[in-house]
PDB file of C-alpha atoms in Angstrom:
ATOM      1  CA  UNK O  23       0.152  23.502  13.165  1.00 43.00           C
ATOM      2  CA  UNK O  24      -1.325  21.712  10.126  1.00 51.00           C
ATOM      3  CA  UNK O  25       0.403  19.381   7.704  1.00 70.00           C
ATOM      4  CA  UNK O  26       0.713  19.909   3.968  1.00 85.00           C
ATOM      5  CA  UNK O  27      -2.510  19.021   2.166  1.00 92.00           C
ATOM      6  CA  UNK O  28      -3.132  15.585   0.757  1.00 96.00           C
ATOM      7  CA  UNK O  29      -3.887  15.575  -2.952  1.00 97.00           C
ATOM      8  CA  UNK O  30      -6.863  13.562  -4.173  1.00 97.00           C
ATOM      9  CA  UNK O  31      -8.026  12.534  -7.622  1.00 96.00           C
ATOM     10  CA  UNK O  32     -11.098  10.664  -8.784  1.00 95.00           C
ATOM     11  CA  UNK O  33     -10.589   7.713 -11.118  1.00 94.00           C
ATOM     12  CA  UNK O  34     -12.989   7.569 -14.033  1.00 85.00           C
ATOM     13  CA  UNK O  35     -13.467   3.795 -14.005  1.00 68.00           C
ATOM     14  CA  UNK O  36     -14.443   2.206 -17.295  1.00 57.00           C
ATOM     15  CA  UNK O  37     -17.275   0.377 -15.542  1.00 54.00           C
ATOM     16  CA  UNK O  38     -18.440   1.830 -12.218  1.00 56.00           C
ATOM     17  CA  UNK O  39     -20.712  -1.131 -11.594  1.00 57.00           C
ATOM     18  CA  UNK O  40     -17.860  -3.368 -10.547  1.00 68.00           C
ATOM     19  CA  UNK O  41     -14.346  -4.662 -11.098  1.00 81.00           C
ATOM     20  CA  UNK O  42     -12.690  -4.105 -14.468  1.00 88.00           C
ATOM     21  CA  UNK O  43     -10.573  -7.208 -15.235  1.00 90.00           C
ATOM     22  CA  UNK O  44      -8.595  -5.591 -18.074  1.00 93.00           C
ATOM     23  CA  UNK O  45      -5.428  -4.140 -16.542  1.00 94.00           C
ATOM     24  CA  UNK O  46      -4.833  -1.990 -19.629  1.00 95.00           C
ATOM     25  CA  UNK O  47      -8.256  -0.386 -19.154  1.00 94.00           C
ATOM     26  CA  UNK O  48      -7.505   0.243 -15.482  1.00 95.00           C
ATOM     27  CA  UNK O  49      -4.119   1.769 -16.283  1.00 96.00           C
ATOM     28  CA  UNK O  50      -5.645   4.003 -18.941  1.00 95.00           C
ATOM     29  CA  UNK O  51      -8.179   5.287 -16.412  1.00 95.00           C
ATOM     30  CA  UNK O  52      -5.378   5.871 -13.889  1.00 96.00           C
ATOM     31  CA  UNK O  53      -2.989   7.827 -16.111  1.00 96.00           C
ATOM     32  CA  UNK O  54      -4.449  11.269 -15.398  1.00 96.00           C
ATOM     33  CA  UNK O  55      -5.200  10.706 -11.658  1.00 96.00           C
ATOM     34  CA  UNK O  56      -1.663   9.390 -11.052  1.00 97.00           C
ATOM     35  CA  UNK O  57      -0.186  12.425 -12.797  1.00 96.00           C
ATOM     36  CA  UNK O  58      -2.367  14.730 -10.676  1.00 96.00           C
ATOM     37  CA  UNK O  59      -1.568  13.180  -7.280  1.00 97.00           C
ATOM     38  CA  UNK O  60       2.170  12.758  -7.873  1.00 96.00           C
ATOM     39  CA  UNK O  61       2.382  16.464  -8.688  1.00 91.00           C
ATOM     40  CA  UNK O  62       5.489  18.200  -7.361  1.00 89.00           C
ATOM     41  CA  UNK O  63       6.837  14.966  -5.833  1.00 92.00           C
ATOM     42  CA  UNK O  64       8.199  14.178  -9.278  1.00 93.00           C
ATOM     43  CA  UNK O  65      10.531  17.163  -8.930  1.00 92.00           C
ATOM     44  CA  UNK O  66      12.074  15.672  -5.776  1.00 91.00           C
ATOM     45  CA  UNK O  67      12.502  12.349  -7.561  1.00 95.00           C
ATOM     46  CA  UNK O  68      13.901  13.740 -10.810  1.00 93.00           C
ATOM     47  CA  UNK O  69      17.560  13.326  -9.798  1.00 94.00           C
ATOM     48  CA  UNK O  70      17.192  10.032  -7.932  1.00 96.00           C
ATOM     49  CA  UNK O  71      19.512   7.199  -8.937  1.00 97.00           C
ATOM     50  CA  UNK O  72      17.196   4.549  -7.450  1.00 98.00           C
ATOM     51  CA  UNK O  73      13.482   4.581  -6.753  1.00 98.00           C
ATOM     52  CA  UNK O  74      11.774   1.732  -4.925  1.00 98.00           C
ATOM     53  CA  UNK O  75       7.995   1.459  -5.096  1.00 98.00           C
ATOM     54  CA  UNK O  76       6.552  -0.422  -2.112  1.00 98.00           C
ATOM     55  CA  UNK O  77       2.965  -1.659  -2.580  1.00 98.00           C
ATOM     56  CA  UNK O  78       0.761  -3.371  -0.005  1.00 97.00           C
ATOM     57  CA  UNK O  79       1.386  -6.863  -1.402  1.00 96.00           C
ATOM     58  CA  UNK O  80       1.298  -8.881   1.802  1.00 93.00           C
ATOM     59  CA  UNK O  81      -0.694 -11.856   0.463  1.00 90.00           C
ATOM     60  CA  UNK O  82      -1.982 -13.093  -2.906  1.00 89.00           C
ATOM     61  CA  UNK O  83      -5.521 -11.747  -2.546  1.00 90.00           C
ATOM     62  CA  UNK O  84      -7.139 -10.789  -5.829  1.00 89.00           C
ATOM     63  CA  UNK O  85      -6.850  -6.989  -6.282  1.00 92.00           C
ATOM     64  CA  UNK O  86     -10.639  -6.735  -6.642  1.00 92.00           C
ATOM     65  CA  UNK O  87     -10.872  -7.590  -2.924  1.00 91.00           C
ATOM     66  CA  UNK O  88      -9.377  -4.231  -1.907  1.00 94.00           C
ATOM     67  CA  UNK O  89      -7.010  -6.114   0.405  1.00 94.00           C
ATOM     68  CA  UNK O  90      -3.895  -5.448  -1.693  1.00 96.00           C
ATOM     69  CA  UNK O  91      -2.643  -2.622  -3.883  1.00 97.00           C
ATOM     70  CA  UNK O  92      -3.959  -2.851  -7.428  1.00 97.00           C
ATOM     71  CA  UNK O  93      -0.978  -3.565  -9.721  1.00 97.00           C
ATOM     72  CA  UNK O  94      -2.518  -1.144 -12.236  1.00 97.00           C
ATOM     73  CA  UNK O  95      -1.902   1.695  -9.760  1.00 98.00           C
ATOM     74  CA  UNK O  96       1.727   0.654  -9.340  1.00 98.00           C
ATOM     75  CA  UNK O  97       2.126   0.201 -13.100  1.00 98.00           C
ATOM     76  CA  UNK O  98       0.790   3.705 -13.711  1.00 98.00           C
ATOM     77  CA  UNK O  99       3.180   5.136 -11.124  1.00 98.00           C
ATOM     78  CA  UNK O 100       6.140   3.294 -12.658  1.00 98.00           C
ATOM     79  CA  UNK O 101       5.163   4.522 -16.131  1.00 97.00           C
ATOM     80  CA  UNK O 102       5.056   8.098 -14.877  1.00 97.00           C
ATOM     81  CA  UNK O 103       8.402   7.755 -13.085  1.00 97.00           C
ATOM     82  CA  UNK O 104      10.072   6.319 -16.186  1.00 97.00           C
ATOM     83  CA  UNK O 105       8.873   9.267 -18.258  1.00 95.00           C
ATOM     84  CA  UNK O 106      10.163  11.828 -15.756  1.00 94.00           C
ATOM     85  CA  UNK O 107      13.339  10.249 -14.309  1.00 96.00           C
ATOM     86  CA  UNK O 108      16.356   8.165 -15.319  1.00 96.00           C
ATOM     87  CA  UNK O 109      16.320   6.241 -12.062  1.00 97.00           C
ATOM     88  CA  UNK O 110      16.646   2.499 -11.652  1.00 97.00           C
ATOM     89  CA  UNK O 111      13.145   1.467 -10.529  1.00 98.00           C
ATOM     90  CA  UNK O 112      12.090  -1.583  -8.540  1.00 98.00           C
ATOM     91  CA  UNK O 113       8.857  -2.796  -6.973  1.00 98.00           C
ATOM     92  CA  UNK O 114       9.658  -4.353  -3.604  1.00 98.00           C
ATOM     93  CA  UNK O 115       8.160  -6.559  -0.922  1.00 97.00           C
ATOM     94  CA  UNK O 116       9.478  -9.206   1.438  1.00 97.00           C
ATOM     95  CA  UNK O 117       8.954 -12.923   1.925  1.00 95.00           C
ATOM     96  CA  UNK O 118       8.161 -14.097   5.436  1.00 90.00           C
ATOM     97  CA  UNK O 119       7.468 -17.396   7.185  1.00 88.00           C
ATOM     98  CA  UNK O 120       3.975 -17.536   5.644  1.00 86.00           C
ATOM     99  CA  UNK O 121       4.389 -16.654   2.006  1.00 89.00           C
ATOM    100  CA  UNK O 122       6.986 -16.102  -0.708  1.00 93.00           C
ATOM    101  CA  UNK O 123       6.953 -12.579  -2.114  1.00 96.00           C
ATOM    102  CA  UNK O 124       7.986 -13.892  -5.528  1.00 94.00           C
ATOM    103  CA  UNK O 125       4.862 -16.082  -5.608  1.00 93.00           C
ATOM    104  CA  UNK O 126       2.690 -13.233  -4.406  1.00 94.00           C
ATOM    105  CA  UNK O 127       4.147 -10.853  -6.991  1.00 96.00           C
ATOM    106  CA  UNK O 128       3.626 -13.393  -9.767  1.00 94.00           C
ATOM    107  CA  UNK O 129       0.034 -14.112  -8.741  1.00 92.00           C
ATOM    108  CA  UNK O 130      -0.892 -10.438  -8.398  1.00 94.00           C
ATOM    109  CA  UNK O 131       0.585  -9.770 -11.838  1.00 94.00           C
ATOM    110  CA  UNK O 132       3.598  -7.619 -10.957  1.00 96.00           C
ATOM    111  CA  UNK O 133       6.094  -9.858 -12.739  1.00 94.00           C
ATOM    112  CA  UNK O 134       4.274  -9.793 -16.089  1.00 95.00           C
ATOM    113  CA  UNK O 135       3.312  -6.135 -15.678  1.00 96.00           C
ATOM    114  CA  UNK O 136       6.874  -4.923 -15.121  1.00 96.00           C
ATOM    115  CA  UNK O 137       8.046  -6.680 -18.269  1.00 96.00           C
ATOM    116  CA  UNK O 138       6.528  -3.663 -20.035  1.00 96.00           C
ATOM    117  CA  UNK O 139       8.929  -1.362 -18.211  1.00 96.00           C
ATOM    118  CA  UNK O 140      12.596  -1.151 -17.322  1.00 95.00           C
ATOM    119  CA  UNK O 141      11.732  -2.121 -13.747  1.00 97.00           C
ATOM    120  CA  UNK O 142      12.227  -5.215 -11.601  1.00 96.00           C
ATOM    121  CA  UNK O 143      10.587  -7.064  -8.712  1.00 97.00           C
ATOM    122  CA  UNK O 144      12.806  -7.264  -5.608  1.00 97.00           C
ATOM    123  CA  UNK O 145      12.399  -9.548  -2.584  1.00 97.00           C
ATOM    124  CA  UNK O 146      13.837  -7.566   0.307  1.00 97.00           C
ATOM    125  CA  UNK O 147      14.157 -10.723   2.414  1.00 95.00           C
ATOM    126  CA  UNK O 148      17.210 -11.547   0.290  1.00 92.00           C
ATOM    127  CA  UNK O 149      18.748  -8.097   0.770  1.00 95.00           C
ATOM    128  CA  UNK O 150      21.674  -7.157   2.968  1.00 96.00           C
ATOM    129  CA  UNK O 151      20.707  -4.822   5.802  1.00 96.00           C
ATOM    130  CA  UNK O 152      21.906  -1.585   7.328  1.00 94.00           C
ATOM    131  CA  UNK O 153      21.549  -0.759  11.030  1.00 95.00           C
ATOM    132  CA  UNK O 154      19.927   2.578  11.790  1.00 94.00           C
ATOM    133  CA  UNK O 155      18.886   4.461  14.923  1.00 93.00           C
ATOM    134  CA  UNK O 156      16.166   7.068  15.307  1.00 92.00           C
ATOM    135  CA  UNK O 157      14.541   8.805  18.265  1.00 91.00           C
ATOM    136  CA  UNK O 158      10.867   8.403  19.166  1.00 91.00           C
ATOM    137  CA  UNK O 159       9.620  10.502  22.086  1.00 88.00           C
ATOM    138  CA  UNK O 160      13.254  11.158  22.966  1.00 88.00           C
ATOM    139  CA  UNK O 161      14.176   7.487  23.202  1.00 90.00           C
ATOM    140  CA  UNK O 162      16.505   5.768  20.691  1.00 92.00           C
ATOM    141  CA  UNK O 163      15.056   2.999  18.580  1.00 92.00           C
ATOM    142  CA  UNK O 164      17.311   0.611  16.650  1.00 93.00           C
ATOM    143  CA  UNK O 165      16.181  -0.937  13.401  1.00 93.00           C
ATOM    144  CA  UNK O 166      17.600  -2.976  10.557  1.00 96.00           C
ATOM    145  CA  UNK O 167      16.721  -1.706   7.078  1.00 97.00           C
ATOM    146  CA  UNK O 168      17.129  -3.526   3.746  1.00 97.00           C
ATOM    147  CA  UNK O 169      19.906  -1.866   1.766  1.00 97.00           C
ATOM    148  CA  UNK O 170      17.635  -1.458  -1.249  1.00 97.00           C
ATOM    149  CA  UNK O 171      15.376   0.831   0.791  1.00 97.00           C
ATOM    150  CA  UNK O 172      18.218   2.588   2.582  1.00 96.00           C
ATOM    151  CA  UNK O 173      19.827   3.470  -0.763  1.00 96.00           C
ATOM    152  CA  UNK O 174      16.627   4.469  -2.601  1.00 96.00           C
ATOM    153  CA  UNK O 175      14.025   7.155  -2.724  1.00 98.00           C
ATOM    154  CA  UNK O 176      10.898   5.331  -1.603  1.00 98.00           C
ATOM    155  CA  UNK O 177       7.356   5.612  -2.957  1.00 98.00           C
ATOM    156  CA  UNK O 178       4.962   3.667  -0.724  1.00 98.00           C
ATOM    157  CA  UNK O 179       1.569   2.633  -2.109  1.00 98.00           C
ATOM    158  CA  UNK O 180      -0.757   1.198   0.563  1.00 98.00           C
ATOM    159  CA  UNK O 181      -4.256  -0.122  -0.055  1.00 98.00           C
ATOM    160  CA  UNK O 182      -7.261   1.279   1.813  1.00 98.00           C
ATOM    161  CA  UNK O 183      -8.025  -1.490   4.301  1.00 97.00           C
ATOM    162  CA  UNK O 184      -7.962  -2.125   8.055  1.00 96.00           C
ATOM    163  CA  UNK O 185      -5.444  -4.289   9.860  1.00 94.00           C
ATOM    164  CA  UNK O 186      -6.433  -7.350  11.864  1.00 89.00           C
ATOM    165  CA  UNK O 187      -6.241  -5.222  15.029  1.00 89.00           C
ATOM    166  CA  UNK O 188      -8.490  -2.521  13.600  1.00 90.00           C
ATOM    167  CA  UNK O 189      -6.437   0.545  12.563  1.00 94.00           C
ATOM    168  CA  UNK O 190      -5.855   1.411   8.909  1.00 96.00           C
ATOM    169  CA  UNK O 191      -3.052  -0.620   7.322  1.00 96.00           C
ATOM    170  CA  UNK O 192      -1.618   2.503   5.752  1.00 97.00           C
ATOM    171  CA  UNK O 193       1.740   3.634   4.469  1.00 98.00           C
ATOM    172  CA  UNK O 194       3.612   3.591   7.772  1.00 98.00           C
ATOM    173  CA  UNK O 195       2.639  -0.007   8.576  1.00 97.00           C
ATOM    174  CA  UNK O 196       3.493  -1.083   5.032  1.00 97.00           C
ATOM    175  CA  UNK O 197       7.001   0.294   5.584  1.00 97.00           C
ATOM    176  CA  UNK O 198       7.177  -1.049   9.132  1.00 96.00           C
ATOM    177  CA  UNK O 199       6.577  -4.585   7.894  1.00 95.00           C
ATOM    178  CA  UNK O 200       9.837  -4.417   5.920  1.00 96.00           C
ATOM    179  CA  UNK O 201      12.211  -3.523   8.755  1.00 95.00           C
ATOM    180  CA  UNK O 202      13.385  -5.290  11.888  1.00 93.00           C
ATOM    181  CA  UNK O 203      12.924  -3.180  15.005  1.00 89.00           C
ATOM    182  CA  UNK O 204      13.829  -3.686  18.666  1.00 81.00           C
ATOM    183  CA  UNK O 205      10.936  -1.577  19.935  1.00 78.00           C
ATOM    184  CA  UNK O 206       7.237  -2.262  20.532  1.00 82.00           C
ATOM    185  CA  UNK O 207       5.165  -3.066  17.421  1.00 82.00           C
ATOM    186  CA  UNK O 208       3.562   0.381  17.544  1.00 84.00           C
ATOM    187  CA  UNK O 209       7.033   1.957  17.194  1.00 90.00           C
ATOM    188  CA  UNK O 210       8.245   0.081  14.092  1.00 93.00           C
ATOM    189  CA  UNK O 211       5.995   1.969  11.606  1.00 95.00           C
ATOM    190  CA  UNK O 212       7.132   5.307  13.037  1.00 96.00           C
ATOM    191  CA  UNK O 213      10.824   4.361  13.000  1.00 95.00           C
ATOM    192  CA  UNK O 214      10.645   2.947   9.470  1.00 96.00           C
ATOM    193  CA  UNK O 215       8.880   6.057   8.165  1.00 97.00           C
ATOM    194  CA  UNK O 216      11.354   8.445   9.782  1.00 95.00           C
ATOM    195  CA  UNK O 217      14.444   6.552   8.626  1.00 96.00           C
ATOM    196  CA  UNK O 218      13.245   5.793   5.087  1.00 96.00           C
ATOM    197  CA  UNK O 219      11.626   9.236   4.681  1.00 96.00           C
ATOM    198  CA  UNK O 220       9.442   8.249   1.697  1.00 97.00           C
ATOM    199  CA  UNK O 221       9.267  10.792  -1.104  1.00 97.00           C
ATOM    200  CA  UNK O 222       5.511  10.300  -1.263  1.00 98.00           C
ATOM    201  CA  UNK O 223       2.768   7.933  -0.168  1.00 98.00           C
ATOM    202  CA  UNK O 224      -0.009   7.127  -2.632  1.00 98.00           C
ATOM    203  CA  UNK O 225      -3.138   5.601  -1.092  1.00 98.00           C
ATOM    204  CA  UNK O 226      -4.812   3.172  -3.488  1.00 98.00           C
ATOM    205  CA  UNK O 227      -8.505   3.689  -2.805  1.00 97.00           C
ATOM    206  CA  UNK O 228      -9.592   2.489  -6.222  1.00 96.00           C
ATOM    207  CA  UNK O 229     -11.043  -0.516  -4.381  1.00 95.00           C
ATOM    208  CA  UNK O 230     -11.335  -0.255  -0.598  1.00 95.00           C
ATOM    209  CA  UNK O 231     -12.052  -2.931   2.001  1.00 95.00           C
ATOM    210  CA  UNK O 232     -14.027  -2.191   5.155  1.00 93.00           C
ATOM    211  CA  UNK O 233     -15.782  -5.476   5.858  1.00 90.00           C
ATOM    212  CA  UNK O 234     -16.606  -5.847   2.173  1.00 91.00           C
ATOM    213  CA  UNK O 235     -14.883  -4.498  -0.944  1.00 93.00           C
ATOM    214  CA  UNK O 236     -16.245  -1.325  -2.513  1.00 93.00           C
ATOM    215  CA  UNK O 237     -15.238   0.529  -5.688  1.00 93.00           C
ATOM    216  CA  UNK O 238     -14.090   3.861  -4.235  1.00 94.00           C
ATOM    217  CA  UNK O 239     -12.313   4.976  -7.438  1.00 94.00           C
ATOM    218  CA  UNK O 240     -10.019   7.503  -5.734  1.00 96.00           C
ATOM    219  CA  UNK O 241      -6.309   8.106  -5.183  1.00 98.00           C
ATOM    220  CA  UNK O 242      -4.759  10.174  -2.377  1.00 98.00           C
ATOM    221  CA  UNK O 243      -1.129  11.284  -2.073  1.00 98.00           C
ATOM    222  CA  UNK O 244       1.018  13.164   0.407  1.00 97.00           C
ATOM    223  CA  UNK O 245       3.264  12.445   3.366  1.00 96.00           C
ATOM    224  CA  UNK O 246       2.880   8.983   4.886  1.00 97.00           C
ATOM    225  CA  UNK O 247       1.350  10.157   8.209  1.00 97.00           C
ATOM    226  CA  UNK O 248      -1.064  12.536   6.466  1.00 97.00           C
ATOM    227  CA  UNK O 249      -2.207   9.876   3.998  1.00 98.00           C
ATOM    228  CA  UNK O 250      -2.656   7.414   6.878  1.00 98.00           C
ATOM    229  CA  UNK O 251      -4.786   9.987   8.693  1.00 97.00           C
ATOM    230  CA  UNK O 252      -7.055  10.221   5.630  1.00 97.00           C
ATOM    231  CA  UNK O 253      -7.252   6.417   5.421  1.00 97.00           C
ATOM    232  CA  UNK O 254      -8.126   6.263   9.122  1.00 97.00           C
ATOM    233  CA  UNK O 255     -10.949   8.742   8.657  1.00 96.00           C
ATOM    234  CA  UNK O 256     -12.339   6.999   5.569  1.00 97.00           C
ATOM    235  CA  UNK O 257     -12.476   3.689   7.468  1.00 96.00           C
ATOM    236  CA  UNK O 258     -14.331   5.321  10.347  1.00 94.00           C
ATOM    237  CA  UNK O 259     -11.462   4.980  12.801  1.00 94.00           C
ATOM    238  CA  UNK O 260     -10.091   7.561  15.242  1.00 92.00           C
ATOM    239  CA  UNK O 261      -6.509   8.788  15.111  1.00 92.00           C
ATOM    240  CA  UNK O 262      -6.496   8.850  18.921  1.00 91.00           C
ATOM    241  CA  UNK O 263      -6.896   5.055  19.018  1.00 91.00           C
ATOM    242  CA  UNK O 264      -3.886   4.521  16.712  1.00 93.00           C
ATOM    243  CA  UNK O 265      -0.768   5.015  18.839  1.00 92.00           C
ATOM    244  CA  UNK O 266       1.630   4.905  15.893  1.00 93.00           C
ATOM    245  CA  UNK O 267      -0.285   7.463  13.849  1.00 94.00           C
ATOM    246  CA  UNK O 268      -0.960   9.760  16.807  1.00 93.00           C
ATOM    247  CA  UNK O 269       2.748   9.756  17.739  1.00 92.00           C
ATOM    248  CA  UNK O 270       3.883  10.330  14.156  1.00 93.00           C
ATOM    249  CA  UNK O 271       1.547  13.283  13.639  1.00 92.00           C
ATOM    250  CA  UNK O 272       2.256  14.925  16.976  1.00 87.00           C
ATOM    251  CA  UNK O 273       0.444  18.239  17.322  1.00 83.00           C
ATOM    252  CA  UNK O 274      -0.334  18.625  13.637  1.00 85.00           C
ATOM    253  CA  UNK O 275      -3.894  19.701  13.009  1.00 82.00           C
ATOM    254  CA  UNK O 276      -6.511  18.203  10.697  1.00 88.00           C
ATOM    255  CA  UNK O 277      -5.383  17.075   7.268  1.00 93.00           C
ATOM    256  CA  UNK O 278      -6.648  19.176   4.399  1.00 93.00           C
ATOM    257  CA  UNK O 279      -7.541  17.271   1.243  1.00 95.00           C
ATOM    258  CA  UNK O 280      -7.387  19.015  -2.116  1.00 94.00           C
ATOM    259  CA  UNK O 281      -8.935  17.475  -5.185  1.00 89.00           C
ATOM    260  CA  UNK O 282     -11.530  18.085  -7.843  1.00 79.00           C
ATOM    261  CA  UNK O 283     -14.632  15.862  -7.863  1.00 85.00           C
ATOM    262  CA  UNK O 284     -13.672  14.081  -4.623  1.00 92.00           C
ATOM    263  CA  UNK O 285     -16.410  14.151  -1.962  1.00 92.00           C
ATOM    264  CA  UNK O 286     -14.878  12.765   1.232  1.00 93.00           C
ATOM    265  CA  UNK O 287     -18.138  12.598   3.157  1.00 94.00           C
ATOM    266  CA  UNK O 288     -19.870  10.678   0.401  1.00 94.00           C
ATOM    267  CA  UNK O 289     -16.874   8.372   0.042  1.00 94.00           C
ATOM    268  CA  UNK O 290     -16.761   7.743   3.795  1.00 94.00           C
ATOM    269  CA  UNK O 291     -20.451   6.847   3.773  1.00 94.00           C
ATOM    270  CA  UNK O 292     -19.948   4.367   0.932  1.00 93.00           C
ATOM    271  CA  UNK O 293     -17.157   2.392   2.594  1.00 94.00           C
ATOM    272  CA  UNK O 294     -18.499  -0.361   4.908  1.00 90.00           C
ATOM    273  CA  UNK O 295     -17.844   0.172   8.609  1.00 85.00           C
ATOM    274  CA  UNK O 296     -16.590  -3.358   9.303  1.00 84.00           C
ATOM    275  CA  UNK O 297     -13.143  -4.812   9.783  1.00 86.00           C
ATOM    276  CA  UNK O 298     -11.406  -7.993   8.779  1.00 81.00           C
ATOM    277  CA  UNK O 299     -13.201 -11.288   9.438  1.00 71.00           C
ATOM    278  CA  UNK O 300     -12.435 -12.837  12.868  1.00 66.00           C
ATOM    279  CA  UNK O 301      -9.459 -15.184  12.891  1.00 61.00           C
ATOM    280  CA  UNK O 302     -11.742 -18.135  13.716  1.00 58.00           C
ATOM    281  CA  UNK O 303     -14.339 -17.269  11.058  1.00 58.00           C
ATOM    282  CA  UNK O 304     -13.010 -17.776   7.563  1.00 57.00           C
ATOM    283  CA  UNK O 305     -14.480 -15.249   5.160  1.00 55.00           C
ATOM    284  CA  UNK O 306     -15.604 -16.731   1.803  1.00 57.00           C
ATOM    285  CA  UNK O 307     -13.270 -14.318   0.004  1.00 56.00           C
ATOM    286  CA  UNK O 308     -10.319 -15.719   1.948  1.00 58.00           C
ATOM    287  CA  UNK O 309     -11.227 -19.298   1.022  1.00 60.00           C
ATOM    288  CA  UNK O 310     -11.563 -18.365  -2.640  1.00 60.00           C
ATOM    289  CA  UNK O 311      -8.277 -16.443  -2.634  1.00 60.00           C
ATOM    290  CA  UNK O 312      -6.426 -19.313  -0.977  1.00 58.00           C
ATOM    291  CA  UNK O 313      -7.796 -21.860  -3.451  1.00 61.00           C
ATOM    292  CA  UNK O 314      -6.520 -19.715  -6.315  1.00 61.00           C
ATOM    293  CA  UNK O 315      -3.149 -19.286  -4.598  1.00 55.00           C
ATOM    294  CA  UNK O 316      -2.925 -23.047  -3.947  1.00 60.00           C
ATOM    295  CA  UNK O 317      -3.622 -23.773  -7.597  1.00 59.00           C
ATOM    296  CA  UNK O 318      -0.810 -21.413  -8.633  1.00 57.00           C
ATOM    297  CA  UNK O 319       1.688 -22.465  -5.961  1.00 57.00           C
ATOM    298  CA  UNK O 320       0.913 -26.175  -5.896  1.00 59.00           C
ATOM    299  CA  UNK O 321       0.176 -26.106  -2.161  1.00 59.00           C
ATOM    300  CA  UNK O 322      -2.620 -28.018  -0.464  1.00 57.00           C
ATOM    301  CA  UNK O 323      -5.779 -26.227   0.657  1.00 55.00           C
ATOM    302  CA  UNK O 324      -6.118 -26.504   4.476  1.00 53.00           C
ATOM    303  CA  UNK O 325      -9.140 -28.576   5.580  1.00 51.00           C
ATOM    304  CA  UNK O 326     -10.685 -25.667   7.508  1.00 48.00           C
ATOM    305  CA  UNK O 327     -10.990 -23.751   4.248  1.00 52.00           C
ATOM    306  CA  UNK O 328     -12.931 -26.659   2.783  1.00 51.00           C
ATOM    307  CA  UNK O 329     -15.371 -26.861   5.678  1.00 48.00           C
ATOM    308  CA  UNK O 330     -13.369 -29.399   7.695  1.00 42.00           C
ATOM    309  CA  UNK O 331     -11.595 -29.151  11.062  1.00 40.00           C
TER     310      UNK O 331
END
């Protein structure tokens, strides 16, 4: 048994030599690729009353790092949804003990970007929750889901990057980070994906991170497990080493990718084979990102990021 194909589209970047700071230029380049990858998913969203777009916005890294979803991708998706639906649209994330989502959203540019649209930024940490139960391998798993997600059609937009433990961050883990689950950590992404049943997952591979950022200039879209399988392959990981992804996909065969001018082998070769920096070895990009965040938030920069102990 094979899953439905994942759609892919190349992004004709205005400057393929590096990052394009102008968000309007990035959104212009993304208009056609976003239309192509959303495809028939727009038909399933046409009658939705609420749509919640969930980017990978876990920390205020600059989007050029590849560590977070580029707001231009989300802006292009929102623009397309507003043209094709009458739904109330929000872009959502959740504060945690480390960082405020409102600060992250403001730094990444979501707040100013969404002023162009009839869409809002929502912190799911402030949301009431609904208790849900789903079965994984025949065993019930209880989870608590923010009402905004439970009452919406969900579009999840992960970035192409690894997690600290090695597997691809992906759509399922992006959703799993927003629910509370009583099962093992490897079960939360599966439970969240099954309960929320996202209408579509769009993998932002405009800039990927695999030890270093690289301009990959590509979008992929399909079901969350299928898109995560593509992300896993592009990062040089094995599905068999990712318990959550292997369980979610079951006995489904290889994922077919359909797209004009997208060479997966060439793209895989271009993405570095590394992972995130070790926890005890601060990467220069992390130090730079934190200094920028500290300047915005008014927080102090920890001594270890300044070369101290």
